[in-house]
Tab-separated table of N, CA and C in Angstrom:
chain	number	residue	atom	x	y	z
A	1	UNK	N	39.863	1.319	11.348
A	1	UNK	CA	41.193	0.757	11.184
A	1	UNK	C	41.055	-0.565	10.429
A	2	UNK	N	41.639	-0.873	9.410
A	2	UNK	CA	41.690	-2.029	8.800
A	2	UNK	C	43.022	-2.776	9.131
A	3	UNK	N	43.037	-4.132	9.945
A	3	UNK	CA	43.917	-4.500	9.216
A	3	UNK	C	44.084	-5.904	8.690
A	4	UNK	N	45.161	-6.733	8.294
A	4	UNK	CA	44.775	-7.766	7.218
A	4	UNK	C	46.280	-8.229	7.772
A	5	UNK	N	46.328	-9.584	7.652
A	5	UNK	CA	47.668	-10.770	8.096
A	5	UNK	C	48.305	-10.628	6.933
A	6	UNK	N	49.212	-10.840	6.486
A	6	UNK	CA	49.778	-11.165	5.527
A	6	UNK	C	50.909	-12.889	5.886
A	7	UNK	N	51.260	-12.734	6.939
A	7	UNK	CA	51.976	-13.795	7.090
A	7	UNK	C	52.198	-13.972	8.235
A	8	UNK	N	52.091	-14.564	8.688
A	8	UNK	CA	52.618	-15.646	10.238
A	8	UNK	C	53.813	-16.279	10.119
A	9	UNK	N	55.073	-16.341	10.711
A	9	UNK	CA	56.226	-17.612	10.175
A	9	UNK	C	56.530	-17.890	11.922
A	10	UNK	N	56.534	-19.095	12.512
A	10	UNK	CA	56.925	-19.537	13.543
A	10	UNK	C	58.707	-19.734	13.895
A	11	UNK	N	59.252	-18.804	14.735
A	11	UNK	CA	61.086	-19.027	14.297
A	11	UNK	C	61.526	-19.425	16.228
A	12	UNK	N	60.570	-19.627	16.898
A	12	UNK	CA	60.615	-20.945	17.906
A	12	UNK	C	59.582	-21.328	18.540
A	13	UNK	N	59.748	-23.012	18.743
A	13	UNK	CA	58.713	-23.499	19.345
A	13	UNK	C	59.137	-24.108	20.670
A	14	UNK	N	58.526	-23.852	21.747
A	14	UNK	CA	58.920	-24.325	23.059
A	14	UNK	C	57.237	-24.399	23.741
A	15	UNK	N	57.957	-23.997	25.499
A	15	UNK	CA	56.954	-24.104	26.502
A	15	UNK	C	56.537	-22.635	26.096
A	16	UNK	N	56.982	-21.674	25.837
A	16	UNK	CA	57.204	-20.270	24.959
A	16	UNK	C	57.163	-20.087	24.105
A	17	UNK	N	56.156	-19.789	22.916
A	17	UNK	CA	56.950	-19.928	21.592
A	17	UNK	C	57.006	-18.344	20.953
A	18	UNK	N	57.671	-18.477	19.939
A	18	UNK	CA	57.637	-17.270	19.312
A	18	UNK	C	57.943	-17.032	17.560
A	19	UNK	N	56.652	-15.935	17.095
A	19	UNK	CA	56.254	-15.869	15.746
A	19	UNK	C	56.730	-14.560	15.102
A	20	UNK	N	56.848	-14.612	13.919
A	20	UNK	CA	56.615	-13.177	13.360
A	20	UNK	C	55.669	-13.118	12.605
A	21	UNK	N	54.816	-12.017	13.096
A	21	UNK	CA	53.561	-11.537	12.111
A	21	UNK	C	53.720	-10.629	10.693
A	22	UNK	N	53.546	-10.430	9.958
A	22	UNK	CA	53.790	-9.457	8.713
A	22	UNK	C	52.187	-9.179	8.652
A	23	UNK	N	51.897	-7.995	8.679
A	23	UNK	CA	50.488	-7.456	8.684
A	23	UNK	C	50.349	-6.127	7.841
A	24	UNK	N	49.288	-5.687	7.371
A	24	UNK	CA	48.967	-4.355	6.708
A	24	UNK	C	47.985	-4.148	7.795
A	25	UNK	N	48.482	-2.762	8.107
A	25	UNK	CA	47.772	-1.608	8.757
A	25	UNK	C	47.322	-0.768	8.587
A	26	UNK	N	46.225	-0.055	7.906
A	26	UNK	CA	46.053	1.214	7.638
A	26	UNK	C	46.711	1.360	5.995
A	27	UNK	N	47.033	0.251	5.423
A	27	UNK	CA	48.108	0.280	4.095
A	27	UNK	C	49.425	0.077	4.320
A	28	UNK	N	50.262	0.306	5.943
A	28	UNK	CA	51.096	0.131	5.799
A	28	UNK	C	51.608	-1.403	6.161
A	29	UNK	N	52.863	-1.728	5.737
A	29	UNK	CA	52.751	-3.245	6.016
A	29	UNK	C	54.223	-2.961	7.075
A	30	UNK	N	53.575	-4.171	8.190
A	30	UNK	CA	54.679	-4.284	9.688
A	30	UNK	C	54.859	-5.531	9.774
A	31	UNK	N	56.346	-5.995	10.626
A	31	UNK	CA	56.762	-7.190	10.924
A	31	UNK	C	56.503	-6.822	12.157
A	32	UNK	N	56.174	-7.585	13.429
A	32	UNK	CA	56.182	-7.800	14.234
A	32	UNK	C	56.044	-9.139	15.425
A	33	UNK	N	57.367	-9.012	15.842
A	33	UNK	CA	57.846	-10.512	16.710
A	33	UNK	C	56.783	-10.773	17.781
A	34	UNK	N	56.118	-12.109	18.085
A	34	UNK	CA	54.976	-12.189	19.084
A	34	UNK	C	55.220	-13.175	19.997
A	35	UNK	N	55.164	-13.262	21.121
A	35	UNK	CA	55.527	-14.170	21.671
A	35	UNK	C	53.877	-15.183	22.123
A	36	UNK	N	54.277	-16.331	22.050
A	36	UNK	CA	53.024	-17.569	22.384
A	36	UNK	C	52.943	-18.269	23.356
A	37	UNK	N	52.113	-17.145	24.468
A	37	UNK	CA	51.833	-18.330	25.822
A	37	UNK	C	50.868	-18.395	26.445
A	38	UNK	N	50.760	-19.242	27.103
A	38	UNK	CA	49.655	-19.795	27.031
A	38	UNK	C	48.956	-19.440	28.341
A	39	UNK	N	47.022	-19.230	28.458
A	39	UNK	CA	46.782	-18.468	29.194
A	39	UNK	C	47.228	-18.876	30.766
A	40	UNK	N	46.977	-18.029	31.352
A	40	UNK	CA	47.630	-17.987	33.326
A	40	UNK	C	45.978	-17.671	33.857
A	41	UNK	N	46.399	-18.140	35.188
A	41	UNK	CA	45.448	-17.519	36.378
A	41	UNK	C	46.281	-16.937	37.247
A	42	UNK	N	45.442	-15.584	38.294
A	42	UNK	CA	45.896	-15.142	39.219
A	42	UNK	C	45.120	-15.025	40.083
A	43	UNK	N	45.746	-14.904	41.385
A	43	UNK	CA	44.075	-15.234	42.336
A	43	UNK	C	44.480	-14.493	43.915
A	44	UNK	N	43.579	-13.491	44.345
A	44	UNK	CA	43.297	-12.706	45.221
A	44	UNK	C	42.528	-13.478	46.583
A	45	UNK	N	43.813	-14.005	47.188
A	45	UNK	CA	43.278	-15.121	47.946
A	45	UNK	C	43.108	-14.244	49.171
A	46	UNK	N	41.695	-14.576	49.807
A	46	UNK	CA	41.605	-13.303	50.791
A	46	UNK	C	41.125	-14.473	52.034
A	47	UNK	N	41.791	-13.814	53.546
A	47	UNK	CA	41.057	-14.305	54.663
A	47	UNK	C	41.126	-12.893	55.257
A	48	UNK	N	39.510	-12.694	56.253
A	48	UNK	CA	39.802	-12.012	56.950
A	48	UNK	C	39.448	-10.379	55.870
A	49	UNK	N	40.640	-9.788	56.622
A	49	UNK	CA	41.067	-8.097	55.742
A	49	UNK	C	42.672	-8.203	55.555
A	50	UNK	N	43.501	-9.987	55.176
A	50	UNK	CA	44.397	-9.529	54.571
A	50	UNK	C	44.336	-10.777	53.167
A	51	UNK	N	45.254	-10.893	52.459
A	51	UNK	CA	45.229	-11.424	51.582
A	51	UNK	C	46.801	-12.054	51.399
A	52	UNK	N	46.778	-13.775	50.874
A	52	UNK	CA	47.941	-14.542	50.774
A	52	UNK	C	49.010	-14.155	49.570
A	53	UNK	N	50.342	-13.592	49.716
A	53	UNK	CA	51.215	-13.169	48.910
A	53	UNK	C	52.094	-14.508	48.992
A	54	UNK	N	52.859	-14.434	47.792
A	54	UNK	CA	54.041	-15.359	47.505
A	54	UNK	C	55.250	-14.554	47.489
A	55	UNK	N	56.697	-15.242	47.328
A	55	UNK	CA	57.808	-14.766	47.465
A	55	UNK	C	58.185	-15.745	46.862
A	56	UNK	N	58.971	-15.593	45.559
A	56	UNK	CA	59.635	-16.237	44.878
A	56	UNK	C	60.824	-15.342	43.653
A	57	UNK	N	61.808	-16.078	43.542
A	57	UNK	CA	62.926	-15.376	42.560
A	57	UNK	C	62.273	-15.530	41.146
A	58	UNK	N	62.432	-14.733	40.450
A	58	UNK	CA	62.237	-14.561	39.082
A	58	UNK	C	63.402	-14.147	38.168
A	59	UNK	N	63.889	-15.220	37.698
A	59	UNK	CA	64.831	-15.200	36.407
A	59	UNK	C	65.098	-13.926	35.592
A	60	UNK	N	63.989	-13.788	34.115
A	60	UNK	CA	63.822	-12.863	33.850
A	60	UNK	C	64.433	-11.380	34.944
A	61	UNK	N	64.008	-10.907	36.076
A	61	UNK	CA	63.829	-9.867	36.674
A	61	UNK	C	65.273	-9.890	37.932
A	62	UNK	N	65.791	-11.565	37.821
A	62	UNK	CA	67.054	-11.530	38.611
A	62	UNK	C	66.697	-11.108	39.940
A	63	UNK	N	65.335	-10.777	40.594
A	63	UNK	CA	65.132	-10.895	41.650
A	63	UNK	C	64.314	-11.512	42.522
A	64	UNK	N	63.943	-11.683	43.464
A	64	UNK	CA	62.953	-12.175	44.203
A	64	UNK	C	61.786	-11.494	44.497
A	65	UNK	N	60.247	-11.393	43.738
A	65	UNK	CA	59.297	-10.930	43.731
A	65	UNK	C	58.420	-11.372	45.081
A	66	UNK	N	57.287	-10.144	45.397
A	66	UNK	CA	56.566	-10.382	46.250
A	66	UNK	C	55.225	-10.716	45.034
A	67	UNK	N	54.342	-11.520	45.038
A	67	UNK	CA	52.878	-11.444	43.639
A	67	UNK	C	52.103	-12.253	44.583
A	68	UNK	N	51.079	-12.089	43.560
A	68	UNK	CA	50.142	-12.912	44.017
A	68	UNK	C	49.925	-14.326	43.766
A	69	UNK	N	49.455	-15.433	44.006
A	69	UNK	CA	49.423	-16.390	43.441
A	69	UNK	C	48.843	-17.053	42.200
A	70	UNK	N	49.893	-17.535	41.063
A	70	UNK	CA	49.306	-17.070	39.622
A	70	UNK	C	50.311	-18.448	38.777
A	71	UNK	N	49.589	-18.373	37.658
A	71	UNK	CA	50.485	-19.214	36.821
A	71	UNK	C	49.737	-19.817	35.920
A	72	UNK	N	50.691	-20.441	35.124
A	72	UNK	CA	49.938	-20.832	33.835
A	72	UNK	C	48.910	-22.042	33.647
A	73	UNK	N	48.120	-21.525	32.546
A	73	UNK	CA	46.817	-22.906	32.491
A	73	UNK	C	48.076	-23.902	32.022
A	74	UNK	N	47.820	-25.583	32.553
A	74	UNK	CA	47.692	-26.935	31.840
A	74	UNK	C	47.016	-26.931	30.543
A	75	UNK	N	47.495	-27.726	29.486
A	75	UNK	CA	46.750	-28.185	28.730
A	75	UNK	C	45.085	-28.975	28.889
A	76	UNK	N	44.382	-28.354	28.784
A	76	UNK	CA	42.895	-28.778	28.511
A	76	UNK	C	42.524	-28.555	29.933
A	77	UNK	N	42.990	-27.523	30.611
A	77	UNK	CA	42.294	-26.572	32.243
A	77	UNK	C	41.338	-25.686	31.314
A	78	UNK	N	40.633	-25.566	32.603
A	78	UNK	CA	39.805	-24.247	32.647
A	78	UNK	C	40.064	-23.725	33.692
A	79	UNK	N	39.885	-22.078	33.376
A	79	UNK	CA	40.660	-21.249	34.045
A	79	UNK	C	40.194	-21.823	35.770
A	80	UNK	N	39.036	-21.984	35.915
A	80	UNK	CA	38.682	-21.864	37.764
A	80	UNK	C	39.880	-23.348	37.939
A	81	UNK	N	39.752	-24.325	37.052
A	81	UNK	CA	40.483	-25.563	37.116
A	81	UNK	C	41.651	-25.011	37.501
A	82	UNK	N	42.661	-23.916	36.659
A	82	UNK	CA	44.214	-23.695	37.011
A	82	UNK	C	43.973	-23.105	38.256
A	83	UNK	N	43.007	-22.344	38.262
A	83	UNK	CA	43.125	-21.235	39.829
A	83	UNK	C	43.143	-21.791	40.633
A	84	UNK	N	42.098	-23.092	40.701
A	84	UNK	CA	42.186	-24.154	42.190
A	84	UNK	C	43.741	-25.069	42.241
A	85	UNK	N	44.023	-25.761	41.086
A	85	UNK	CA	45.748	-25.947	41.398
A	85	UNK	C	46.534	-25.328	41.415
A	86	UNK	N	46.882	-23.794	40.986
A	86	UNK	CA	47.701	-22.813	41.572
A	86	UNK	C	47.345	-22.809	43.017
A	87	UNK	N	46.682	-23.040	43.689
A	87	UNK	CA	46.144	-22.105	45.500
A	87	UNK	C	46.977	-23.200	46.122
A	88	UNK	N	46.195	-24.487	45.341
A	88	UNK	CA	47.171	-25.978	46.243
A	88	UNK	C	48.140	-25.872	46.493
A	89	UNK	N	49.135	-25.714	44.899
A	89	UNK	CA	50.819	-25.811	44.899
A	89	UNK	C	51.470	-24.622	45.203
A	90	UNK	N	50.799	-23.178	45.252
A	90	UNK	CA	51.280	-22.535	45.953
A	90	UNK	C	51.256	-21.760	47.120
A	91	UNK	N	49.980	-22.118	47.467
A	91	UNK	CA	49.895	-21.130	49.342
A	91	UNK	C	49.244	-22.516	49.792
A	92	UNK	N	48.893	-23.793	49.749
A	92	UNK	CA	48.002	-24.650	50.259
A	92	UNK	C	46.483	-24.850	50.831
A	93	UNK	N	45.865	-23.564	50.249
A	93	UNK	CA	44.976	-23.672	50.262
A	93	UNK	C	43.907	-24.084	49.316
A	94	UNK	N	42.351	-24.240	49.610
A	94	UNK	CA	41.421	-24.278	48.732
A	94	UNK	C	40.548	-23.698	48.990
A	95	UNK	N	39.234	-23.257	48.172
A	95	UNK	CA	38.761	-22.281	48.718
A	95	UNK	C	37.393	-22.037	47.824
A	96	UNK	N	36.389	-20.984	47.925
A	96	UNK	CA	36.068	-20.938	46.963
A	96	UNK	C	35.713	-19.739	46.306
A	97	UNK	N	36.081	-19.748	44.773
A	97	UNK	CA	36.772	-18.866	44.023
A	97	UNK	C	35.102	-18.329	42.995
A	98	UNK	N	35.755	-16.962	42.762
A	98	UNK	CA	34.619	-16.430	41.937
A	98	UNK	C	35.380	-15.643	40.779
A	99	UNK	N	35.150	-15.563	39.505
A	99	UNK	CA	36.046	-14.895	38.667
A	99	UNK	C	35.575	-13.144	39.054
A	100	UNK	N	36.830	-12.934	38.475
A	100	UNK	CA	36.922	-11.100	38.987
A	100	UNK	C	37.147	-10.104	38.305
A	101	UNK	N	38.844	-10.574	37.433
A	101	UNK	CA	38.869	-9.899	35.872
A	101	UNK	C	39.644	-10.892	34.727
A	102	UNK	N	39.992	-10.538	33.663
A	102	UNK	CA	41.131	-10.833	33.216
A	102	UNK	C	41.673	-9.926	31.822
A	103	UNK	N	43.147	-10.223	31.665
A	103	UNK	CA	43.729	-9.115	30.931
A	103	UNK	C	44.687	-9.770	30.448
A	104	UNK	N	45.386	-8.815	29.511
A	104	UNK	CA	46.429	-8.855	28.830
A	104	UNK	C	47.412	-8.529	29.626
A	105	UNK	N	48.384	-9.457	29.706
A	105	UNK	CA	49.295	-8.716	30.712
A	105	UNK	C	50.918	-7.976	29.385
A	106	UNK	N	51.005	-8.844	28.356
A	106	UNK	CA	51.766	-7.269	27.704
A	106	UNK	C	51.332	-7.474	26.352
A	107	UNK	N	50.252	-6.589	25.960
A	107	UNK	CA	49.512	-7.268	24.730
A	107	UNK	C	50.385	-6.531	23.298
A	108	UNK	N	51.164	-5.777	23.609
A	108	UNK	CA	51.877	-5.345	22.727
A	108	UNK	C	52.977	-6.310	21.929
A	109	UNK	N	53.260	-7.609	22.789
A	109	UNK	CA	53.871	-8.014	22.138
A	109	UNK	C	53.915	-10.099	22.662
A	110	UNK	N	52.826	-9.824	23.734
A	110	UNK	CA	52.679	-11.353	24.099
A	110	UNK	C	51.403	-11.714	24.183
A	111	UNK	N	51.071	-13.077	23.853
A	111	UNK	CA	49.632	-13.349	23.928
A	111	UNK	C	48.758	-13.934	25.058
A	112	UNK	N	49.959	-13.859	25.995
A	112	UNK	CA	48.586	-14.616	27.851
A	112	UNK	C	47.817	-13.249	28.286
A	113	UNK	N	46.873	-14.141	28.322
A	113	UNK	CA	45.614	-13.284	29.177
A	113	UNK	C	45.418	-13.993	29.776
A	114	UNK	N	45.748	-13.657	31.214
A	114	UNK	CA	45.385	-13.733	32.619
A	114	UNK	C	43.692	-13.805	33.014
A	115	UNK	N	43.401	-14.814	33.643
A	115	UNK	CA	41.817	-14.698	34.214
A	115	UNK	C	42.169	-14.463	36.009
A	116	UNK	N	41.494	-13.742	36.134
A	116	UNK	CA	42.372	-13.186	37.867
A	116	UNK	C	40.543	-13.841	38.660
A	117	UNK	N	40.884	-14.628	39.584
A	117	UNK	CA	39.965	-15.000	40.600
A	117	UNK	C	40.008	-14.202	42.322
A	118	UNK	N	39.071	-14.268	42.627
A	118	UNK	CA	38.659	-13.944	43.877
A	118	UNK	C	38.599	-15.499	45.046
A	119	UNK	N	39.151	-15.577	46.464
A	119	UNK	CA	39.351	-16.762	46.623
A	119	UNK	C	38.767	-16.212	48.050
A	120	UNK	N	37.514	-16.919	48.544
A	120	UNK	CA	37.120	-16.986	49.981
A	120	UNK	C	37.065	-18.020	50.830
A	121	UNK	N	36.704	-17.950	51.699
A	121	UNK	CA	36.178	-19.613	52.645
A	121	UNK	C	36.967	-20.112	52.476
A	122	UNK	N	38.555	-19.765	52.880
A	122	UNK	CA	39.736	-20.444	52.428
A	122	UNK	C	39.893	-21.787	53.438
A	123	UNK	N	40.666	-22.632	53.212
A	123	UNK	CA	40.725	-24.113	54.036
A	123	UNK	C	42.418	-24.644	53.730
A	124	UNK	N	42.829	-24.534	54.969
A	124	UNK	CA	44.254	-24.966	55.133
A	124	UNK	C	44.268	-26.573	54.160
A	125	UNK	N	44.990	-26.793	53.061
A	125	UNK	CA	44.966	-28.312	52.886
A	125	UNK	C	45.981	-28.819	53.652
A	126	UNK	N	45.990	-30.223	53.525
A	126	UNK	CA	47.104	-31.170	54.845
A	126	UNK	C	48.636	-30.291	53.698
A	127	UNK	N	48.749	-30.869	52.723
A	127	UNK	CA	50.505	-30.955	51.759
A	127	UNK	C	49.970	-30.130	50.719
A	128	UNK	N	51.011	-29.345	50.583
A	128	UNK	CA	50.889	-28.611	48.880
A	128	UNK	C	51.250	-29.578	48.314
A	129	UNK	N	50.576	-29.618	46.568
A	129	UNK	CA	51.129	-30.614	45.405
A	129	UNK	C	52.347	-29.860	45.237
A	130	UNK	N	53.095	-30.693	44.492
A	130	UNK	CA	54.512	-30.365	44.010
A	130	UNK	C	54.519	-29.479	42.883
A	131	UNK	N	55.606	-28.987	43.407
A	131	UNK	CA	55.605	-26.984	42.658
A	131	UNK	C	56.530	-27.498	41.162
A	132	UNK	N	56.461	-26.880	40.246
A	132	UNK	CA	57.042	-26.662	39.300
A	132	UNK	C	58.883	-26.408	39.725
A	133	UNK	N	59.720	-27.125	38.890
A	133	UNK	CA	61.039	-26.830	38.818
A	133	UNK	C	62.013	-25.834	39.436
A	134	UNK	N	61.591	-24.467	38.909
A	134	UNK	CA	62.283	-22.864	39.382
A	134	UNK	C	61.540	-22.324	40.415
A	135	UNK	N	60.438	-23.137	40.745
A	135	UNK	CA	59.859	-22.297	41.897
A	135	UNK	C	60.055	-22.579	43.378
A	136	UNK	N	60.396	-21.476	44.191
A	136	UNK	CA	60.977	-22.133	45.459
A	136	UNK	C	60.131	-20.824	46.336
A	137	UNK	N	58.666	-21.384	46.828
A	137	UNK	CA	57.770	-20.037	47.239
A	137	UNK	C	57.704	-20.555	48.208
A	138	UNK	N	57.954	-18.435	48.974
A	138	UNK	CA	57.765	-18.856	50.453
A	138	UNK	C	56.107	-17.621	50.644
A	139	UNK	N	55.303	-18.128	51.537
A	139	UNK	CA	54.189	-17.575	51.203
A	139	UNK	C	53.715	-16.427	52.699
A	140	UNK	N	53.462	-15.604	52.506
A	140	UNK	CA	53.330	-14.488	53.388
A	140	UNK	C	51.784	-14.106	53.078
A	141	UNK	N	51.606	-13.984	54.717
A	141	UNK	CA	50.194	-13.308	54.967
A	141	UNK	C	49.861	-11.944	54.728
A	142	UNK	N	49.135	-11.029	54.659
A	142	UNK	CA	49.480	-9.453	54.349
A	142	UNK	C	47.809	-8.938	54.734
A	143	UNK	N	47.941	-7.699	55.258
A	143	UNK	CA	46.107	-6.685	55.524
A	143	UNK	C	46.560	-6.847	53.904
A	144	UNK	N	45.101	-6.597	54.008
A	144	UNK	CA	44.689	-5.564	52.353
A	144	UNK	C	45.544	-4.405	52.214
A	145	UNK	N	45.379	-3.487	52.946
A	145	UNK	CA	45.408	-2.102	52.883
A	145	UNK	C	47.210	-1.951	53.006
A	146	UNK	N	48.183	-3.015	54.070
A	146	UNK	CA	48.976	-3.049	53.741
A	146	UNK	C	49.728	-3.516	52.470
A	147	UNK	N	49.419	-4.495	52.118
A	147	UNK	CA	49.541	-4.796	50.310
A	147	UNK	C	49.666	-3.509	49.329
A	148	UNK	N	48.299	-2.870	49.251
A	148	UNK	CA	48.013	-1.520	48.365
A	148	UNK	C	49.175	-0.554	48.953
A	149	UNK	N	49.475	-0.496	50.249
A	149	UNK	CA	50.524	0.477	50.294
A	149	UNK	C	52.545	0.036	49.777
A	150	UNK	N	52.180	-1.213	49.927
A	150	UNK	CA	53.228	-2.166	49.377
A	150	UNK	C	53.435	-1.848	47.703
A	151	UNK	N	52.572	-1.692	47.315
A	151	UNK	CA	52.476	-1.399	45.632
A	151	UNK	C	52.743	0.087	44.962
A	152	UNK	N	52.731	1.006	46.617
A	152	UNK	CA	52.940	2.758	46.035
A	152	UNK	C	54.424	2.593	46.293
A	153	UNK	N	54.715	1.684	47.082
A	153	UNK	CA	56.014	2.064	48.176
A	153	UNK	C	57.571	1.275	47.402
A	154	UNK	N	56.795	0.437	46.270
A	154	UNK	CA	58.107	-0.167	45.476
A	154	UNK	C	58.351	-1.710	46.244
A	155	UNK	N	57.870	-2.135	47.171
A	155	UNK	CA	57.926	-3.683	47.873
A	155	UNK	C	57.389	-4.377	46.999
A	156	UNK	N	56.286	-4.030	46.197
A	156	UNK	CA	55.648	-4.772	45.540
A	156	UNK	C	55.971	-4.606	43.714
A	157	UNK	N	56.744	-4.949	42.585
A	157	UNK	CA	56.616	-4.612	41.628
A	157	UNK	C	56.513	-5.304	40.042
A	158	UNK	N	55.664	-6.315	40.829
A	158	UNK	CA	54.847	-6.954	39.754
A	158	UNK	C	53.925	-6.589	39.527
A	159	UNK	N	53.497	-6.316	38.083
A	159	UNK	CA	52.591	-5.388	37.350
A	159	UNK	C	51.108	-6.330	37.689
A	160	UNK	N	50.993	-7.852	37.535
A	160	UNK	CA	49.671	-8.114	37.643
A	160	UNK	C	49.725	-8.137	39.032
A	161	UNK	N	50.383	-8.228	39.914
A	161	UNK	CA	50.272	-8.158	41.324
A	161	UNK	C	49.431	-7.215	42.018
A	162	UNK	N	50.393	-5.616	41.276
A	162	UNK	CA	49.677	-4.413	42.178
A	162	UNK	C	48.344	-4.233	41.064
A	163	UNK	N	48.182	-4.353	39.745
A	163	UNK	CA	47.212	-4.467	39.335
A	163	UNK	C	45.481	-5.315	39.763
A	164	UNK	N	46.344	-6.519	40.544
A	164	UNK	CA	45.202	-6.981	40.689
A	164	UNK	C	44.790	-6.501	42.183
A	165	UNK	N	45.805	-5.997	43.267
A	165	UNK	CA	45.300	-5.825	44.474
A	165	UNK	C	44.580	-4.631	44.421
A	166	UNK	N	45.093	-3.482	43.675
A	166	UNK	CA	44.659	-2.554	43.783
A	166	UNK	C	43.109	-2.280	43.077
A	167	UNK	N	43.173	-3.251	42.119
A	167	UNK	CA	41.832	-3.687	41.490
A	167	UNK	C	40.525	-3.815	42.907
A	168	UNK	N	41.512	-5.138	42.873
A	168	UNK	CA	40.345	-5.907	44.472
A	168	UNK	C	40.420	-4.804	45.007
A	169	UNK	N	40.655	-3.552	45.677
A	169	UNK	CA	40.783	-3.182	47.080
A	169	UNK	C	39.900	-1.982	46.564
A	170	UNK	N	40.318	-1.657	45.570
A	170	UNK	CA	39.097	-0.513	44.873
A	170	UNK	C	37.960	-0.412	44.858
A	171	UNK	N	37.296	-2.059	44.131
A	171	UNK	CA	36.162	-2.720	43.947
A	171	UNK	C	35.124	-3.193	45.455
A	172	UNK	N	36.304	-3.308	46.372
A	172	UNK	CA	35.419	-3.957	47.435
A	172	UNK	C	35.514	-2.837	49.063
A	173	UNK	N	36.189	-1.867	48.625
A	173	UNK	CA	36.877	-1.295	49.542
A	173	UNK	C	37.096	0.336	49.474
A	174	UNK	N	35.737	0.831	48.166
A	174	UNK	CA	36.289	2.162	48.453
A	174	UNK	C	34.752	3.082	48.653
């Protein structure tokens, strides 16, 4: 497969941004709109045989999601860096973390790739740091095995969510 850029044009810049690509493919030439964000962590915070879920509303989706605990890198983080201040500001813990996978979460047309951590030897901190603006998380304990059935059953339907539990539960658990 060959293919070759022809043009990049940027038509917004935000916390989000978004480009159009003009590319040759194979000879043929495509526009295609891309969106620019910037990478996330997600993290499989485990005590025990269950693992820490969040509950928070999501805009986009107009509803209130069950996921895992996740979110975007800071400028000049490294990924274990975002994973340990995601755990703070959103379940209050710390812990210690081992990388596990990471992915594209919609590579067809956005550019975050997710680095997904593993989180053990977890440790209650005293205060979560202060959460971001839209986020209002309430944080739930869960088995493993109940989670994975949470993800056949429609409770669960965030894509890196059941992706990543069912990942973990595969990997360590089958």
């Amino acid at each position: 497969m060959k293919v070759r850029l022809v043009e990049s044009r940027k038509v917004y810049d935000g916390e989000v941004s978004m480009r159009v690509d003009r590319f040759s493919i194979n000879g043929m030439v495509v526009d295609k709109e891309i969106v620019e964000h910037r990478p996330s962590v997600g993290i499989i915070a485990v005590q025990g045989d269950s693992i820490f879920l969040v509950s928070q509303y999501r805009r986009a989706a107009d509803k209130t999601l069950l996921e895992i605990p996740a979110g975007k890198m800071e400028a000049g983080e490294t990924p274990l860096q975002a994973a340990k201040r995601e755990m703070d500001e959103e379940i209050g813990y710390s812990g210690t973390l081992k990388p596990f996978l990471k992915w594209y979460l919609a590579p067809g047309y956005d550019t975050e790739l997710m680095y997904l951590f593993v989180a053990k030897n977890l440790r209650r901190i005293a205060s979560r740091r202060q959460m971001d603006d839209d986020e209002d998380i309430s944080v739930k304990k869960v088995k493993l095995a109940t989670a994975a059935k949470m993800c056949f059953s429609g409770q669960i339907i965030d894509a890196k969510s059941i992706a990543a539990i069912l990942a973990y539960r595969s990997r360590y658990f089958t």
